[in-house]
CSV table of C-alpha atoms in Angstrom, one decimal:
chain,number,residue,atom,x,y,z
A,41,MET,CA,14.9,1.0,-11.3
A,42,THR,CA,18.1,-0.6,-10.4
A,43,ASN,CA,19.1,-4.3,-11.5
A,44,MET,CA,18.3,-6.5,-9.0
A,45,SER,CA,17.5,-9.9,-8.3
A,46,ALA,CA,15.1,-11.6,-6.0
A,47,SER,CA,14.1,-15.3,-4.9
A,48,ALA,CA,11.9,-16.9,-2.4
A,49,ILE,CA,10.4,-20.0,-1.2
A,50,GLY,CA,6.7,-19.5,-0.2
A,51,LEU,CA,3.2,-21.6,0.2
A,52,ALA,CA,1.0,-20.9,-2.5
A,53,THR,CA,-2.6,-21.7,-2.8
A,54,PHE,CA,-4.2,-22.8,-6.0
A,55,SER,CA,-7.4,-23.6,-7.2
A,56,GLY,CA,-6.8,-26.0,-9.6
A,57,GLU,CA,-3.8,-24.9,-11.6
A,58,THR,CA,-4.6,-21.1,-10.8
A,59,LEU,CA,-2.6,-19.6,-8.5
A,60,LEU,CA,-4.7,-17.2,-5.7
A,61,ASP,CA,-2.0,-16.3,-3.4
A,62,VAL,CA,1.7,-17.1,-2.2
A,63,TRP,CA,3.1,-16.4,1.4
A,64,TYR,CA,7.2,-15.9,1.1
A,65,PRO,CA,8.0,-15.7,4.7
A,66,LYS,CA,11.7,-14.8,4.3
A,67,PRO,CA,12.2,-13.0,0.5
A,68,VAL,CA,15.8,-11.9,-0.4
A,69,LEU,CA,17.6,-10.2,-3.2
A,70,SER,CA,19.3,-12.9,-4.2
A,71,THR,CA,19.2,-15.5,-6.6
A,72,LYS,CA,19.5,-18.1,-3.9
A,73,PRO,CA,16.5,-18.2,-1.5
A,74,ALA,CA,16.6,-18.2,2.1
A,75,ASP,CA,16.0,-21.6,4.0
A,76,VAL,CA,12.3,-21.8,5.4
A,77,SER,CA,12.6,-24.4,7.9
A,78,GLY,CA,8.8,-26.0,8.9
A,79,LEU,CA,7.1,-24.8,5.6
A,80,ASN,CA,5.3,-27.5,4.2
A,81,ALA,CA,2.0,-28.3,2.3
A,82,ASP,CA,0.2,-31.0,3.8
A,83,GLY,CA,-3.5,-31.7,3.7
A,84,LYS,CA,-6.0,-30.3,5.8
A,85,LEU,CA,-9.5,-30.1,6.4
A,86,ASN,CA,-9.8,-26.4,5.2
A,87,GLU,CA,-8.1,-27.1,2.0
A,88,VAL,CA,-10.9,-29.7,1.5
A,89,ILE,CA,-13.8,-27.0,2.6
A,90,ARG,CA,-11.9,-24.4,0.2
A,91,GLN,CA,-11.4,-26.5,-2.6
A,92,VAL,CA,-8.0,-25.6,-3.0
A,93,THR,CA,-4.6,-27.2,-2.7
A,94,THR,CA,-1.5,-26.0,-1.4
A,95,ARG,CA,2.2,-26.1,-2.9
A,96,VAL,CA,6.1,-25.3,-1.9
A,97,ILE,CA,7.3,-23.1,-4.5
A,98,THR,CA,10.4,-21.7,-5.0
A,99,THR,CA,10.4,-18.5,-7.4
A,100,THR,CA,13.4,-16.7,-8.8
A,101,ILE,CA,13.7,-13.1,-10.3
A,102,THR,CA,16.9,-12.6,-12.2
A,103,ASP,CA,16.0,-9.0,-12.9
A,104,LEU,CA,13.5,-6.8,-11.0
A,105,SER,CA,13.3,-3.8,-13.6
A,106,ALA,CA,11.9,-6.4,-15.7
A,107,ALA,CA,8.0,-6.6,-16.0
A,108,PRO,CA,6.3,-9.2,-14.0
A,109,VAL,CA,5.6,-12.6,-15.8
A,110,ASP,CA,3.2,-14.3,-13.7
A,111,ALA,CA,1.0,-14.1,-10.2
A,112,ALA,CA,4.3,-15.8,-8.3
A,113,ASP,CA,6.6,-13.0,-9.5
A,114,VAL,CA,3.9,-10.4,-8.6
A,115,TYR,CA,3.4,-11.9,-4.9
A,116,LEU,CA,7.3,-12.1,-4.7
A,117,ARG,CA,7.8,-8.0,-5.7
A,118,LEU,CA,4.9,-7.1,-3.4
A,119,HIS,CA,6.4,-8.8,-0.7
A,120,LEU,CA,9.7,-7.4,-1.3
A,121,LEU,CA,7.8,-3.6,-0.8
A,122,SER,CA,6.0,-4.9,2.7
A,123,HIS,CA,9.1,-6.1,3.9
A,124,ARG,CA,10.8,-2.9,3.2
A,125,LEU,CA,14.1,-4.7,1.5
A,126,VAL,CA,12.8,-2.4,-1.7
A,127,LYS,CA,11.4,1.1,-1.9
A,128,PRO,CA,8.5,2.0,-3.8
A,129,HIS,CA,9.0,2.8,-7.8
A,130,ALA,CA,12.8,1.1,-7.4
A,131,ILE,CA,11.0,-2.3,-9.2
A,132,ASN,CA,9.1,-2.8,-12.2
A,133,LEU,CA,5.2,-3.7,-11.5
A,134,ASP,CA,4.0,-3.0,-15.0
A,135,GLY,CA,1.1,-5.3,-15.8
A,136,ILE,CA,0.5,-6.9,-12.3
A,137,PHE,CA,-3.6,-6.3,-12.8
A,138,GLY,CA,-3.4,-8.8,-15.7
A,139,LEU,CA,-1.8,-11.2,-13.7
A,140,LEU,CA,-3.7,-11.5,-10.5
A,141,GLN,CA,-7.3,-13.1,-10.1
A,142,ASN,CA,-9.7,-11.6,-8.2
A,143,VAL,CA,-10.0,-13.4,-5.1
A,144,ALA,CA,-12.6,-13.6,-2.2
A,145,TRP,CA,-10.3,-13.1,1.2
A,146,THR,CA,-11.6,-14.9,4.0
A,147,SER,CA,-11.2,-16.2,7.7
A,148,SER,CA,-10.3,-19.3,6.0
A,149,GLY,CA,-7.9,-18.4,3.6
A,150,PRO,CA,-7.6,-17.1,-0.3
A,151,VAL,CA,-11.2,-18.7,-2.4
A,152,THR,CA,-12.0,-18.6,-5.9
A,153,ILE,CA,-14.7,-16.4,-6.7
A,154,ALA,CA,-16.4,-19.4,-8.7
A,155,ASN,CA,-16.4,-21.6,-5.5
A,156,LEU,CA,-17.5,-19.0,-2.9
A,157,THR,CA,-21.1,-20.4,-2.1
A,158,GLU,CA,-20.0,-23.6,-2.0
A,159,VAL,CA,-17.2,-23.4,0.5
A,160,GLN,CA,-19.4,-21.0,2.5
A,161,LEU,CA,-22.3,-24.0,2.6
A,162,GLN,CA,-19.3,-26.4,3.7
A,163,SER,CA,-17.8,-24.4,6.4
A,164,ARG,CA,-21.1,-23.9,7.8
A,165,VAL,CA,-21.8,-27.9,7.7
A,166,HIS,CA,-18.5,-28.7,9.4
A,167,GLY,CA,-19.3,-25.4,12.0
A,168,GLN,CA,-16.4,-23.6,10.9
A,169,PRO,CA,-16.5,-19.5,11.3
A,170,PHE,CA,-16.5,-17.9,7.6
A,171,HIS,CA,-16.3,-14.7,7.3
A,172,ILE,CA,-15.2,-12.8,3.9
A,173,TYR,CA,-13.0,-9.7,4.5
A,174,SER,CA,-12.7,-8.3,0.9
A,175,VAL,CA,-13.2,-9.6,-2.7
A,176,ASP,CA,-9.8,-8.0,-4.7
A,177,LYS,CA,-6.9,-8.8,-6.4
A,178,PHE,CA,-4.8,-8.0,-3.5
A,179,PRO,CA,-5.0,-9.0,0.2
A,180,ARG,CA,-4.2,-7.3,3.0
A,181,MET,CA,-0.9,-6.7,4.3
A,182,VAL,CA,-1.0,-8.3,7.8
A,183,ASP,CA,-1.8,-11.5,6.4
A,184,TYR,CA,1.5,-12.0,5.0
A,185,VAL,CA,4.0,-9.5,6.6
A,186,VAL,CA,4.1,-7.6,9.6
A,187,PRO,CA,6.9,-5.0,9.7
A,188,SER,CA,8.4,-4.1,12.7
A,189,GLY,CA,8.3,-0.9,14.5
A,190,VAL,CA,4.7,0.1,12.8
A,191,ARG,CA,1.1,0.6,14.1
A,192,ILE,CA,-2.0,-0.4,12.1
A,193,ALA,CA,-5.7,0.2,13.6
A,194,ASP,CA,-7.3,-1.2,10.9
A,195,ALA,CA,-5.8,-4.1,8.9
A,196,ASP,CA,-8.3,-3.6,6.3
A,197,ARG,CA,-6.9,-0.5,5.1
A,198,VAL,CA,-2.9,-1.4,4.0
A,199,ARG,CA,-2.9,-3.7,1.0
A,200,LEU,CA,0.0,-6.0,0.5
A,201,GLY,CA,2.5,-4.2,-1.2
A,202,ALA,CA,2.4,-1.6,1.1
A,203,HIS,CA,5.9,0.2,2.2
A,204,LEU,CA,5.7,1.5,6.0
A,205,ALA,CA,8.9,2.7,7.6
A,206,ASP,CA,9.9,2.3,11.2
A,207,GLY,CA,7.8,4.4,13.2
A,208,THR,CA,4.5,4.7,11.1
A,209,THR,CA,1.6,4.8,12.3
A,210,VAL,CA,-1.6,4.2,10.2
A,211,MET,CA,-4.8,5.3,12.3
A,212,HIS,CA,-8.3,3.7,11.9
A,213,GLU,CA,-9.4,6.0,8.4
A,214,GLY,CA,-5.8,6.0,7.4
A,215,PHE,CA,-5.2,3.8,4.1
A,216,VAL,CA,-2.0,2.6,2.7
A,217,ASN,CA,-2.1,1.3,-1.1
A,218,PHE,CA,0.7,-1.1,-2.8
A,219,ASN,CA,3.9,0.7,-4.2
A,220,ALA,CA,3.5,3.6,-1.6
A,221,GLY,CA,4.1,4.4,1.4
A,222,THR,CA,6.4,6.0,3.9
A,223,LEU,CA,9.9,6.6,4.4
A,224,GLY,CA,10.5,7.3,7.7
A,225,THR,CA,8.5,8.1,11.3
A,226,SER,CA,5.2,9.2,9.8
A,227,MET,CA,1.2,10.0,11.0
A,228,VAL,CA,-1.2,8.5,8.4
A,229,GLU,CA,-4.9,9.3,9.3
A,230,GLY,CA,-5.8,9.9,5.5
A,231,ARG,CA,-5.0,8.1,2.2
A,232,ILE,CA,-1.7,7.4,0.6
A,233,SER,CA,-3.1,6.2,-2.8
A,234,ALA,CA,-1.1,3.9,-5.3
A,235,GLY,CA,2.6,5.5,-6.3
A,236,VAL,CA,2.9,7.8,-3.3
A,237,VAL,CA,5.4,8.2,-1.1
A,238,VAL,CA,5.5,10.2,2.4
A,239,GLY,CA,8.9,11.2,3.5
A,240,ASN,CA,10.3,11.4,6.9
A,241,GLY,CA,8.3,13.3,9.9
A,242,SER,CA,5.2,13.9,7.5
A,243,ASP,CA,1.9,13.9,9.0
A,244,ILE,CA,-1.4,12.9,6.4
A,245,GLY,CA,-4.2,14.3,8.6
A,246,GLY,CA,-7.9,12.9,8.8
A,247,GLY,CA,-9.8,12.2,5.5
A,248,ALA,CA,-7.1,13.8,3.7
A,249,SER,CA,-6.1,12.4,0.4
A,250,ILE,CA,-3.3,12.3,-1.6
A,251,MET,CA,-3.9,11.7,-5.6
A,252,GLY,CA,-2.5,8.5,-6.9
A,253,THR,CA,-1.4,6.8,-10.5
A,254,LEU,CA,-4.0,4.5,-11.2
A,255,SER,CA,-7.6,6.8,-11.6
A,256,GLY,CA,-7.8,9.1,-14.3
A,257,GLY,CA,-4.7,7.7,-16.1
A,258,GLY,CA,-2.3,10.1,-14.0
A,259,LYS,CA,1.1,9.6,-14.9
A,260,GLU,CA,2.6,11.9,-12.4
A,261,VAL,CA,4.4,10.3,-9.2
A,262,ILE,CA,3.3,12.3,-6.5
A,263,THR,CA,5.9,12.8,-3.3
A,264,ILE,CA,5.1,14.5,0.4
A,265,GLY,CA,8.6,15.7,1.6
A,266,GLU,CA,9.6,15.8,5.0
A,267,ASN,CA,7.9,17.5,7.9
A,268,CYS,CA,4.9,18.2,6.2
A,269,LEU,CA,1.6,18.7,7.2
A,270,VAL,CA,-1.6,17.6,5.0
A,271,GLY,CA,-4.4,18.9,7.1
A,272,ALA,CA,-7.6,16.9,8.0
A,273,ASN,CA,-9.8,16.8,4.9
A,274,SER,CA,-7.7,18.3,2.6
A,275,GLY,CA,-6.1,17.1,-0.9
A,276,VAL,CA,-3.3,17.4,-3.1
A,277,GLY,CA,-2.7,16.6,-6.4
A,278,ILE,CA,1.1,17.8,-6.6
A,279,SER,CA,4.1,16.9,-5.0
A,280,LEU,CA,5.3,19.1,-1.8
A,281,GLY,CA,8.7,19.6,-1.0
A,282,ASP,CA,9.7,19.4,2.3
A,283,ASN,CA,8.2,21.6,5.5
A,284,CYS,CA,4.8,22.4,3.5
A,285,VAL,CA,1.6,22.4,5.0
A,286,ILE,CA,-1.7,21.9,3.2
A,287,GLU,CA,-4.4,23.8,5.0
A,288,ALA,CA,-7.4,21.4,6.5
A,289,GLY,CA,-10.1,21.2,4.0
A,290,CYS,CA,-7.7,22.9,1.1
A,291,TYR,CA,-7.7,20.8,-2.0
A,292,VAL,CA,-5.0,21.5,-4.5
A,293,THR,CA,-5.0,20.3,-7.7
A,294,SER,CA,-2.0,20.6,-10.5
A,295,GLY,CA,-4.8,22.9,-12.6
A,296,SER,CA,-6.0,25.0,-9.6
A,297,LYS,CA,-5.1,28.4,-9.8
A,298,ILE,CA,-2.8,29.8,-7.1
A,299,LYS,CA,-2.3,33.2,-6.1
A,300,LEU,CA,1.3,34.4,-5.2
A,301,PRO,CA,1.9,37.2,-2.5
A,302,ASP,CA,2.8,39.7,-5.2
A,303,GLY,CA,-0.8,38.7,-6.8
A,304,GLU,CA,0.4,36.8,-9.3
A,305,PHE,CA,-1.8,33.4,-10.5
A,306,VAL,CA,0.0,30.2,-11.2
A,307,LYS,CA,-1.2,27.1,-12.0
A,308,ALA,CA,-0.2,24.7,-9.1
A,309,LYS,CA,1.7,22.3,-11.1
A,310,GLU,CA,4.2,25.0,-11.2
A,311,LEU,CA,4.7,25.0,-7.4
A,312,SER,CA,5.2,21.1,-7.1
A,313,GLY,CA,7.9,20.2,-5.4
A,314,ALA,CA,8.7,23.4,-3.8
A,315,ALA,CA,9.8,23.4,0.0
A,316,GLY,CA,8.6,25.8,2.6
A,317,LEU,CA,5.1,26.6,1.1
A,318,VAL,CA,1.7,27.2,2.8
A,319,PHE,CA,-1.4,26.3,0.4
A,320,TRP,CA,-5.0,28.0,2.1
A,321,ARG,CA,-8.5,29.2,0.8
A,322,ASN,CA,-8.7,33.0,1.5
A,323,SER,CA,-12.2,32.7,3.4
A,324,VAL,CA,-12.7,36.5,2.6
A,325,THR,CA,-12.0,35.9,-0.9
A,326,GLY,CA,-12.5,32.0,-1.6
A,327,ALA,CA,-9.1,32.3,-3.8
A,328,LEU,CA,-6.4,29.7,-3.3
A,329,GLU,CA,-3.3,30.9,-2.2
A,330,ALA,CA,0.4,29.8,-1.3
A,331,LYS,CA,2.7,32.1,0.8
A,332,PRO,CA,6.4,31.2,2.3
A,333,LYS,CA,5.6,29.3,5.3
A,334,THR,CA,6.7,31.0,8.8
A,335,GLY,CA,7.1,29.4,12.2
A,336,THR,CA,6.9,25.7,12.9
A,337,TRP,CA,3.7,23.4,13.7
A,338,SER,CA,4.5,21.1,16.5
A,339,GLY,CA,5.4,18.5,14.8
A,340,LEU,CA,4.6,14.6,15.4
A,341,ASN,CA,3.4,13.6,18.8
A,342,SER,CA,7.1,11.3,19.8
A,343,VAL,CA,4.8,9.3,22.2
A,344,LEU,CA,2.6,8.1,19.6
A,345,HIS,CA,5.6,6.7,17.4
A,346,LYS,CA,7.3,4.7,19.7
A,347,ASN,CA,6.5,1.6,18.3
């Protein structure tokens, strides 16, 4: 992490004095916030129904390597990631779950859980459509940030705080968590969990899973190198260097015993970060094996990534 500063003017939603969300249209890596013309907090019927108020706020973070101090601070950091002003792991996100509220994310905007039934009732009375998209601490990214040059087939599957590089395609079953994402042109049909970073030219196949750092108390940050293929319905719990392949349906965790070409067995974590390997399960013996990659796979379909 580097010592950087950031600031922004945003529109915040409050339930009483509890902050539910903040939208920062123009965050910058400076202590001088960019001007946002036209931003105002005029009262509207929608706010009365949702039992919230909106306020224009200014947030300044003098040191992004220090832990966040409140929810407005957290929202600015998540915006910085999704605006691609910083890369995953470049800023401190320690303690963010304790600073964010569990919120009902709806078609009318954020609603506090305690008021949800009343808001549903008032919406129906006033003839306003009302749909609940999720109940979570994090909203979906596209309601706050739409990065240039990306395709997202299902907006519900990309959280605010995801980092999607230009040229990334996230298909319907793809998922990208906060403080995670892509660094270049990539196809995402599987799951990129929190903390995971995928390199340029890599393909995360349908139903594939990359283990993150949230569940189970895992601390290792997993990276997928450039020009890798993580096959459909496969999984990986170690980092991959460049030009690696995980065979479809093959799950490699750090403790998996891997047979090498010379017959030796090693734990997969000893191969973490190695480049030019193919991981596969021998269909005769059932053993997980690794071997040097030979030849090339056809790579990403360039037509699909012209965004």
